[in-house]
Coordinates of C-alpha atoms in Angstrom, one line a residue:
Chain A
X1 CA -67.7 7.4 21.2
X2 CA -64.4 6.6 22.7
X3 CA -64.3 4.1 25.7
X4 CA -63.3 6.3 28.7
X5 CA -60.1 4.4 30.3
X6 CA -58.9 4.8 34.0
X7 CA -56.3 3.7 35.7
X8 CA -56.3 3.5 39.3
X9 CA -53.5 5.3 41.2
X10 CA -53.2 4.1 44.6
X11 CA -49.8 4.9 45.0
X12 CA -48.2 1.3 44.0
X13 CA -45.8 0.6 41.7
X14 CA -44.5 2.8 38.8
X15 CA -47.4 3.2 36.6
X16 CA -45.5 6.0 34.5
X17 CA -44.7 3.6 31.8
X18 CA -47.7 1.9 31.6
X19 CA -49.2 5.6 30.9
X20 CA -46.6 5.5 28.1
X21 CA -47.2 2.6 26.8
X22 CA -50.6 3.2 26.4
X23 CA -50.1 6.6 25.0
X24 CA -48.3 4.9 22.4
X25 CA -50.8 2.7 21.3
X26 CA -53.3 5.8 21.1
X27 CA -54.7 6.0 24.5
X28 CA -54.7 8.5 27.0
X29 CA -55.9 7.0 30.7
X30 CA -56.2 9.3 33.4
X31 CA -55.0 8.2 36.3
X32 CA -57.3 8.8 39.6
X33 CA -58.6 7.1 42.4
X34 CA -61.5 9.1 42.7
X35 CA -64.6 7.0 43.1
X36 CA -66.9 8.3 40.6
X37 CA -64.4 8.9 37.9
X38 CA -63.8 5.0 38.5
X39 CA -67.2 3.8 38.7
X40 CA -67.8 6.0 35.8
X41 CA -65.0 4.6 33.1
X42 CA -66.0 2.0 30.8
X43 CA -62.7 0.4 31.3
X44 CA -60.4 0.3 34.7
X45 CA -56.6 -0.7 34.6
X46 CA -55.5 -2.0 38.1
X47 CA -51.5 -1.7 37.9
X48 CA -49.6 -2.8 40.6
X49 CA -46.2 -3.6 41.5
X50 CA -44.7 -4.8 45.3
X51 CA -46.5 -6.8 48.2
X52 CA -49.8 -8.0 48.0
X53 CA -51.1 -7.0 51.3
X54 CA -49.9 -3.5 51.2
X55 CA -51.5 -3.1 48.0
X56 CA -54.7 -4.5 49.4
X57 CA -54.6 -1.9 52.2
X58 CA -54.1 1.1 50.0
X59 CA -56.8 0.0 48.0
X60 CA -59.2 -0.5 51.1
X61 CA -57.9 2.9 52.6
X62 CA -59.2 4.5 49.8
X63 CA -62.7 2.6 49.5
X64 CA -61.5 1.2 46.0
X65 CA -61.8 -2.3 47.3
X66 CA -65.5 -1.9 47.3
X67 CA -66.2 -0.1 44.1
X68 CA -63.8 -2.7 42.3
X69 CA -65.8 -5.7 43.5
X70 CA -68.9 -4.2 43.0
X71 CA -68.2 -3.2 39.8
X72 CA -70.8 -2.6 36.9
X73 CA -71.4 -5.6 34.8
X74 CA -70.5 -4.3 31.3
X75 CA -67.3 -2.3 32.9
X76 CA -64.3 -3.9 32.0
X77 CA -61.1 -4.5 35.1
X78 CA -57.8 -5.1 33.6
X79 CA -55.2 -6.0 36.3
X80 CA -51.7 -5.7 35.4
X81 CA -48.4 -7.8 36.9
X82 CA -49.6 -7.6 40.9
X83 CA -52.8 -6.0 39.8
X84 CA -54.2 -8.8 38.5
X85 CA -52.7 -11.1 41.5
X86 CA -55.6 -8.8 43.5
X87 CA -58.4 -9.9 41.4
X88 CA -57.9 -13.3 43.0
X89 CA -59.9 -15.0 46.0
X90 CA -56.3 -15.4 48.4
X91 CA -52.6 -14.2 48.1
X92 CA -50.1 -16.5 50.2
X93 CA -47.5 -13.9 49.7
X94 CA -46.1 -12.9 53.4
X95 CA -49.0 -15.0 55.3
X96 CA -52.5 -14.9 53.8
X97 CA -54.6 -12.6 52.5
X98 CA -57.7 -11.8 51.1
X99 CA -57.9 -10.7 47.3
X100 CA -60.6 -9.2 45.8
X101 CA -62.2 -12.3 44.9
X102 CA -63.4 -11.6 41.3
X103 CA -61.4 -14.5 40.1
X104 CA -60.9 -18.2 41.4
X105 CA -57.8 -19.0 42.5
X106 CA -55.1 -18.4 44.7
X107 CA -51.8 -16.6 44.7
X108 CA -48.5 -19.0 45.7
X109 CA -45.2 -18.7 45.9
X110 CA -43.0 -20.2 43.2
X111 CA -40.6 -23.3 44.8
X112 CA -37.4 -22.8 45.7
X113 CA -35.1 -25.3 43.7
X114 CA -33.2 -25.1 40.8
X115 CA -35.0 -22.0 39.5
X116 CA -34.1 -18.7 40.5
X117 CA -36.8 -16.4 42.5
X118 CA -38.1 -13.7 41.1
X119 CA -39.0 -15.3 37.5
X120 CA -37.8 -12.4 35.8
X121 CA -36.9 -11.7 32.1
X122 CA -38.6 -12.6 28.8
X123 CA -40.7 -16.0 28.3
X124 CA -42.6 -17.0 25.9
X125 CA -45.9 -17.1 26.1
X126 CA -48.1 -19.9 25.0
X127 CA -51.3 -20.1 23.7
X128 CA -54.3 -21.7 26.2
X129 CA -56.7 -20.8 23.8
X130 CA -57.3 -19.4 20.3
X131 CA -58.3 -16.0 21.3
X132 CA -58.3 -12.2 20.2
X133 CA -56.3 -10.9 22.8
X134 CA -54.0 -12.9 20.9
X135 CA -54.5 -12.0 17.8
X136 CA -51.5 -11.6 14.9
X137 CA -48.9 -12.6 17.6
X138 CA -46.0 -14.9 15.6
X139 CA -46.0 -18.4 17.6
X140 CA -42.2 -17.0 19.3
X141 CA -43.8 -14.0 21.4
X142 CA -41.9 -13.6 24.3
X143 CA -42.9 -11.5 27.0
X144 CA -41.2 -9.6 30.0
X145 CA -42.4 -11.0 33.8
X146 CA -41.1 -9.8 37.3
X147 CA -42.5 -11.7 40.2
X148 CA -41.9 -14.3 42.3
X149 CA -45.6 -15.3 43.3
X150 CA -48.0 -17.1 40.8
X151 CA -51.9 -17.8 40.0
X152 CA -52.9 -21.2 40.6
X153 CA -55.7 -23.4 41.6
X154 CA -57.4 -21.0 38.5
X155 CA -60.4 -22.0 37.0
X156 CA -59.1 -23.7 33.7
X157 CA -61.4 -21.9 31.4
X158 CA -60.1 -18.7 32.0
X159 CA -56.7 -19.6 30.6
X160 CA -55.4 -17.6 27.6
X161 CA -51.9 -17.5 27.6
X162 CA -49.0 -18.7 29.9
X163 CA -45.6 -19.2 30.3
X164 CA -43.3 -22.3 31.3
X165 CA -41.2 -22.0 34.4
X166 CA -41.1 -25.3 36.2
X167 CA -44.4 -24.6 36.1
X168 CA -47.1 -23.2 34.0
X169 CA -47.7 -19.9 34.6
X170 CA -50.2 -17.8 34.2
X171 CA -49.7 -14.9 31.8
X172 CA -53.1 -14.0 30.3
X173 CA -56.4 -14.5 32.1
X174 CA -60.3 -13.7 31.1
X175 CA -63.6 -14.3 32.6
X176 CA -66.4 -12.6 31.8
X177 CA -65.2 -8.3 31.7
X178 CA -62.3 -9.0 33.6
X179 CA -58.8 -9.8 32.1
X180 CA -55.4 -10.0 34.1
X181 CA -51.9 -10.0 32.5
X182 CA -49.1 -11.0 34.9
X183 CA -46.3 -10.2 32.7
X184 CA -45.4 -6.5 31.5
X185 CA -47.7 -5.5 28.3
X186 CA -45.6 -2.0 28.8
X187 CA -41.9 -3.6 28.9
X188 CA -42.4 -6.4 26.5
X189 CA -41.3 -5.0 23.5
X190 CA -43.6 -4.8 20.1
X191 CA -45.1 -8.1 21.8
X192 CA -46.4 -6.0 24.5
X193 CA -47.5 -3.3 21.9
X194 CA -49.6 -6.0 20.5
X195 CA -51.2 -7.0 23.3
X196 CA -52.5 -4.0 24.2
X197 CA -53.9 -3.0 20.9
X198 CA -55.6 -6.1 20.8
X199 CA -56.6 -5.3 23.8
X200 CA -58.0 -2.5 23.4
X201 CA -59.9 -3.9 20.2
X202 CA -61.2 -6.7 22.7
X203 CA -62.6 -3.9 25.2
X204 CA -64.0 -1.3 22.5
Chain B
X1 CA -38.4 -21.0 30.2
X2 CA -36.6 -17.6 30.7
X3 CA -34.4 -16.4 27.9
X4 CA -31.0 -15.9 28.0
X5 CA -30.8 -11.7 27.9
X6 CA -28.4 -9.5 25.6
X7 CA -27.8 -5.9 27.3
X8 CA -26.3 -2.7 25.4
X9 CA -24.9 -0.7 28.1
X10 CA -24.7 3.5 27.7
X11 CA -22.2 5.2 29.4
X12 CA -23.4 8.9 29.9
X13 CA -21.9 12.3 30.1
X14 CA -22.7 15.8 29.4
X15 CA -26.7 14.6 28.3
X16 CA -24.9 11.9 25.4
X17 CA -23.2 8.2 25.3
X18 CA -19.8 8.0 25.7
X19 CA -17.7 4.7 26.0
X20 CA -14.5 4.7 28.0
X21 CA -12.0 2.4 27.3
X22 CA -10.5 0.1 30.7
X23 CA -12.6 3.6 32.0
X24 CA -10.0 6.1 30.3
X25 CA -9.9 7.6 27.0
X26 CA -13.3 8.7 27.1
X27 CA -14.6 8.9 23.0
X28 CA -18.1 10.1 22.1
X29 CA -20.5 8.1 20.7
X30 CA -23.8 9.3 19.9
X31 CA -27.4 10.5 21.3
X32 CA -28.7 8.2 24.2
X33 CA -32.3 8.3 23.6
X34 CA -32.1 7.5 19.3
X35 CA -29.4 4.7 20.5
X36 CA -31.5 3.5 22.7
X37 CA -34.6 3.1 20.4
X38 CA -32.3 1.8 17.9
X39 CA -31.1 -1.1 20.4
X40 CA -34.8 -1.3 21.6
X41 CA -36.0 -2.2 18.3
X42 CA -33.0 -4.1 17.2
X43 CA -34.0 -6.9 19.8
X44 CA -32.2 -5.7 22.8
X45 CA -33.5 -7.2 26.0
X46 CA -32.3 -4.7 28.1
X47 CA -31.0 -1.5 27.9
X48 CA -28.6 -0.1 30.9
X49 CA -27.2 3.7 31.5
X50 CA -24.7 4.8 33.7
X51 CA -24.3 8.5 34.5
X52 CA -20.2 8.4 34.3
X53 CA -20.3 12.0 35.6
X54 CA -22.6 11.4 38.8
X55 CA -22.3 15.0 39.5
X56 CA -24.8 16.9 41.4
X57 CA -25.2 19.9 38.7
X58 CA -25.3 16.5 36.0
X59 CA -27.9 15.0 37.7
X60 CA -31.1 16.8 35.8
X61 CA -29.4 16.3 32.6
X62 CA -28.9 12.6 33.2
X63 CA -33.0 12.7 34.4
X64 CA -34.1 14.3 30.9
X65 CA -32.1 11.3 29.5
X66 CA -34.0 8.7 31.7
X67 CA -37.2 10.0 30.8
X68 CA -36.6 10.9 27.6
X69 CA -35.5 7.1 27.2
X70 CA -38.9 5.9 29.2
X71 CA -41.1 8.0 26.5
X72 CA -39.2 6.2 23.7
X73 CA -38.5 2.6 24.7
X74 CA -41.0 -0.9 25.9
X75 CA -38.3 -2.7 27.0
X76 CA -36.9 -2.9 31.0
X77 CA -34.1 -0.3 31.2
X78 CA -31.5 0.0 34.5
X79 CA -29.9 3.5 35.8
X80 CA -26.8 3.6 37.5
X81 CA -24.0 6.1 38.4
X82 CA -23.9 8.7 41.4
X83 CA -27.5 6.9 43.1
X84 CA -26.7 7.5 47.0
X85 CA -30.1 7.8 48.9
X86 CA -33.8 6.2 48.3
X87 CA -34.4 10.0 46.9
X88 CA -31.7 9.7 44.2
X89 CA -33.1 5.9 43.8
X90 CA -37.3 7.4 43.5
X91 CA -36.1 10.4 41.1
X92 CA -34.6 7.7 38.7
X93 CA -37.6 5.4 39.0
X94 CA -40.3 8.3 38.8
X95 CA -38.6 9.6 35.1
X96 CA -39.0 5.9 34.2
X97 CA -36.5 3.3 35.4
X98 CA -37.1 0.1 35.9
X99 CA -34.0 -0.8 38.5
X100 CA -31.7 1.0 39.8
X101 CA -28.0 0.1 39.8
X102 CA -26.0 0.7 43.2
X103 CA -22.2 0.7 43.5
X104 CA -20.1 2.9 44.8
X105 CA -22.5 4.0 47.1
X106 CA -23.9 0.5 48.9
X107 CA -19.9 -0.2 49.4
X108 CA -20.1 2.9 51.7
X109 CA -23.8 2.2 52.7
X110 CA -24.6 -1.2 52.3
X111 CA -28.1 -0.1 54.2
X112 CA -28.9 1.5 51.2
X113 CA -29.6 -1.8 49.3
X114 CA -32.2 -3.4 51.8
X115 CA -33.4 0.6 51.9
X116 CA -34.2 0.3 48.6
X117 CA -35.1 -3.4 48.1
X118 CA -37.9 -2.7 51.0
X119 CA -38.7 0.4 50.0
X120 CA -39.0 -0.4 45.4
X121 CA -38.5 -4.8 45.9
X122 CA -36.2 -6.4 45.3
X123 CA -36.2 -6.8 41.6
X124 CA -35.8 -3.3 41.0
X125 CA -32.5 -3.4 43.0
X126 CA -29.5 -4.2 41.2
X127 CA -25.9 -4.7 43.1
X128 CA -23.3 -4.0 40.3
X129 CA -19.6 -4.8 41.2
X130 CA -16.3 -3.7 39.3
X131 CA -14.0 -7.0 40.4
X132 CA -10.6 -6.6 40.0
X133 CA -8.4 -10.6 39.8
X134 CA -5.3 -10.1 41.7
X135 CA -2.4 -12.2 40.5
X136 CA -2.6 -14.6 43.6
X137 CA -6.4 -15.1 42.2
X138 CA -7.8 -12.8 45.0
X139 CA -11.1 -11.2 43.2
X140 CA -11.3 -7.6 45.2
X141 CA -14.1 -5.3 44.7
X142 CA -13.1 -1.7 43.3
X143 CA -15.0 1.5 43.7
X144 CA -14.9 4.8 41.8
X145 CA -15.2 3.2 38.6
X146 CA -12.4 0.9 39.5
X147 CA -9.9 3.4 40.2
X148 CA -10.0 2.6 44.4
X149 CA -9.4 -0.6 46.1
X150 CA -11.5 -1.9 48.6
X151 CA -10.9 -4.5 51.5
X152 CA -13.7 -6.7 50.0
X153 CA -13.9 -9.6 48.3
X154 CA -16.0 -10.0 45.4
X155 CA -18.2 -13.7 46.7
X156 CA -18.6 -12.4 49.7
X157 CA -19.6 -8.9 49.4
X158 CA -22.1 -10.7 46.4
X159 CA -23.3 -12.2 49.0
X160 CA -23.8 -10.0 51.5
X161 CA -25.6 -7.9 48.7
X162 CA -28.1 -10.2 48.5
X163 CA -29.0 -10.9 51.8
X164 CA -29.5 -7.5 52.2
X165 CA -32.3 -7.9 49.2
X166 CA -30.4 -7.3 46.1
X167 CA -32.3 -8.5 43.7
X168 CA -29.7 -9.2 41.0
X169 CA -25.9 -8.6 39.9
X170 CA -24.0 -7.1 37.3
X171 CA -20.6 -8.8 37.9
X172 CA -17.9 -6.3 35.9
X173 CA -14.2 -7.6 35.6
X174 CA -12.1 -4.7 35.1
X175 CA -9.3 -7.2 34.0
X176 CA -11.2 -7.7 30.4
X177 CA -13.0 -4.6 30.7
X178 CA -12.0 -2.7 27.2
X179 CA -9.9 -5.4 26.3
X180 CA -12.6 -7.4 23.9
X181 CA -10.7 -10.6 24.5
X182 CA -13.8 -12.2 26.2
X183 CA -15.5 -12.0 29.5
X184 CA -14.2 -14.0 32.5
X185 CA -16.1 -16.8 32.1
X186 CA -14.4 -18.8 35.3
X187 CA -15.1 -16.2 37.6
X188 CA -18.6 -15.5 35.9
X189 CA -19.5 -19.2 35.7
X190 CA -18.8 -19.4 39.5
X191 CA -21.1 -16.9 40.7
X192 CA -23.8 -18.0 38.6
X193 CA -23.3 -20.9 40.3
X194 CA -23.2 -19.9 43.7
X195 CA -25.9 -17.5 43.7
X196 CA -30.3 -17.9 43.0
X197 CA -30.2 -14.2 41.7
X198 CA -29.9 -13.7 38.1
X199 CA -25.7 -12.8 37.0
X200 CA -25.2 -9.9 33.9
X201 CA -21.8 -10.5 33.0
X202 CA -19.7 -7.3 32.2
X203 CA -16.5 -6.7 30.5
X204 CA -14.2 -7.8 28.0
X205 CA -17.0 -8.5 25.2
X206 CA -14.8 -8.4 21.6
X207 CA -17.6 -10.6 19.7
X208 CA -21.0 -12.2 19.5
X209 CA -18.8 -15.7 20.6
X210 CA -17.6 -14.2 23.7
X211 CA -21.3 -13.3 24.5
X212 CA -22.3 -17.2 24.0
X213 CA -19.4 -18.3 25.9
X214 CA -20.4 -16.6 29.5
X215 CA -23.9 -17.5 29.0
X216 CA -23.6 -21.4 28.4
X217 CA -21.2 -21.0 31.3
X218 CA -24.1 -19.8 33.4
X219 CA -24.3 -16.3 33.4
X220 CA -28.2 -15.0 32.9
X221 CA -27.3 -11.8 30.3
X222 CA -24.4 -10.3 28.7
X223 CA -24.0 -7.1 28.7
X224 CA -21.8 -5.0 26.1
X225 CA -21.1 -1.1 24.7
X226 CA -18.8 -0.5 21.8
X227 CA -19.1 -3.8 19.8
X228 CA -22.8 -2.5 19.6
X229 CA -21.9 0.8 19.2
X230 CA -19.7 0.8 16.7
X231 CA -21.3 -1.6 14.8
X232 CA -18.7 -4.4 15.0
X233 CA -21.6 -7.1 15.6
X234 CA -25.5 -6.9 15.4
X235 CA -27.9 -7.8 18.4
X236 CA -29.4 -10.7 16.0
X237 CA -25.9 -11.6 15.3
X238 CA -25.6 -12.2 19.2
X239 CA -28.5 -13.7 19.6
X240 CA -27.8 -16.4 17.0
X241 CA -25.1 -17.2 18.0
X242 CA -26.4 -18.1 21.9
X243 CA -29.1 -19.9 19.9
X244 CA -26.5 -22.0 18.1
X245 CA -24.6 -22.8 21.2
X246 CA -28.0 -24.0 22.8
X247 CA -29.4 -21.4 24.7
X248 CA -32.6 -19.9 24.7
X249 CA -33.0 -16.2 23.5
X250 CA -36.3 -14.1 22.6

């Protein structure tokens, strides 16, 4: 049986290529933010892309908040870019706010300096671990981030991959069901098309 | 840390790429959306179209390209040409785009980039400027393509643009545009400088040198059409060559 993929619309971000890019790789999510279909799927993409605490609300407004953080145990939650910044316990981004608390950490703002804000473009992404989400990816895999706002303060052993911009960054996290990427499976070339079909091996 | 990006830019007419030279002389060039895969898979970092037309009765054609391009390509892509209103700016973004290119149109409107900016952030909000360099080293913005001066100068109109939450600039000199004898890299260097926003130097690209040259002078991408186009150099080509002069690429 096929795992039954949804992805959460809550009217964030543009989640038509991330539809695509999925298609690509074989997979057809349905996009919904009806509860049951939600609490029903074996597997639940969180896109996301803009502010935290509007995202928060439109996730609240439609009750999502609650069926997200009381998820299933064997259902798996991948957040994407600001998606996975929600999975997080606090967000500093425009005062602070409350995250859906699934993962440790909290969500800061890069500092200013020398560095330009956003970090956007392609970095390359390191390894934390040895893992299968990053399985047959040569050691120069760069991948495509937009965001000017960070996990940190994570628990260290959820560390898969991350990125170097005057800090580390980041890129791939994991505990338990739940995986966030913070960079752009969808726009990061045949990188990002590996990703996501080992990611989709990783959730089968 | 971040790469240094390579950019093919597509100038589009009548549903296919097109590449004016100093914006006359229009020549055909081929189909947007097998280019674009071709670029895509040829290690571009970027990908950029401009609807040259911008006509209303264009406008659906130039959308079947945009989303034709989304279906086809995993890398960021940037729309430009004829955006006037958040509605022109959500149509774009709905069939696919990534950011949005503004122009002509913020010179008239400069609302419409903190409009935007608020409305899609900031990243997706891209202030492109044509920049004409008088003779007494006055750098004036140009609208229309560059065919109509303007009373503003190119710094300060930059950075008035980002105040109002541009997110990033594509800097076009119209004095190298079509020449391929280089990019300005003075002019480029400076606003790289000045600004915390990421620079895409435009025009005068003749070579994969002239690409390294802007980029160790600051800029954050390089953005070309007909040396890619016709074939003159190869993105790898490009992209060794910015290696070989010390900068990062993917």
């Amino acid at each position: 049986m096929t795992a039954k993929i949804v992805m959460i619309d809550y009217g964030v971000g543009n989640v038509f290529s991330l539809l695509h890019a999925f298609k690509r790789v074989g997979v057809d999510c349905i996009l919904t933010d009806d509860v049951k279909l939600i609490q029903a799927a074996d597997v639940v993409i969180l896109p996301g892309v803009g502010a935290f605490e509007d995202a928060m609300n439109q996730l609240k407004n439609k009750g999502l908040d609650q069926v997200l953080k009381n998820k299933p145990s064997h259902q798996w939650l991948i957040g994407i870019c600001l998606g996975m910044q929600l999975l997080y316990d606090i967000s500093e981004e425009f005062g602070v706010h409350e995250g859906l608390g699934l993962l440790q950490g909290r969500i800061v703002k890069f500092h200013e300096g020398s560095l330009k804000i956003p970090h956007m473009g392609w970095n390359k992404l390191q390894r934390g671990v040895t893992h299968p989400l990053l399985k047959d990816l040569n050691n120069d895999a760069y991948v495509y981030y937009v965001h000017s706002y960070y996990a940190s303060e994570i628990e260290s052993s959820t560390l898969i991959g991350y990125s170097d911009y005057g800090v580390s960054v980041p890129g791939i996290v994991m505990k338990d069901k739940i995986i966030g990427f913070q960079f752009h499976p969808e726009k990061s070339g045949t990188v990002g098309e590996q990703l996501l079909r080992n990611l989709l091996e990783v959730v089968a | 840390m971040i790469s240094k990006r390579i950019i093919p830019c597509l100038d589009i007419a009548h549903g296919k790429v097109v590449k004016g030279v100093r914006f006359e002389g229009v020549k055909e060039v081929d189909d947007p959306v097998s280019l674009a895969k071709r670029y895509s898979e040829a290690g571009a970092d970027e990908l950029v179209f401009y609807d040259i037309m911008a006509s209303y009765e264009e406008r659906t054609l130039f959308l079947d390209v945009v989303s034709k391009v989304a279906d086809q390509i995993n890398i960021p892509f940037m729309v430009g040409g004829g955006i006037r209103s958040l509605e022109d700016m959500h149509a774009c973004l709905k069939a696919g785009a990534d950011k949005i290119s503004l122009n002509s149109a913020a010179i008239d409107d400069p609302s419409l980039i903190s409009k935007g900016a608020l409305r899609f952030g900031s990243q997706c909000i891209v202030l492109s400027m044509d920049v004409l360099v008088e003779e007494n080293g006055f750098a004036r913005v140009m609208k229309k393509g560059g065919r109509e001066a303007t009373s503003l100068e190119a710094f300060s109109w930059a950075t008035q643009g980002i105040e109002l939450g541009a997110g990033e600039i594509v800097l076009n000199v119209i004095n190298q545009d079509g020449t391929k004898e280089g990019f300005d890299v003075s002019l480029t260097s400076d606003f790289a400088k000045r600004f915390n926003v990421p620079i895409i130097a435009s025009g005068g690209a003749g070579n994969a040198q002239h690409m390294a040259e802007v980029l160790v002078a600051g800029a954050d991408a390089a953005l070309a059409a007909s040396i890619f186009h016709f074939n003159e150099v190869s993105i790898q080509e490009v992209k060794e060559e910015v290696r070989k002069a010390g900068c990062i690429v993917r």
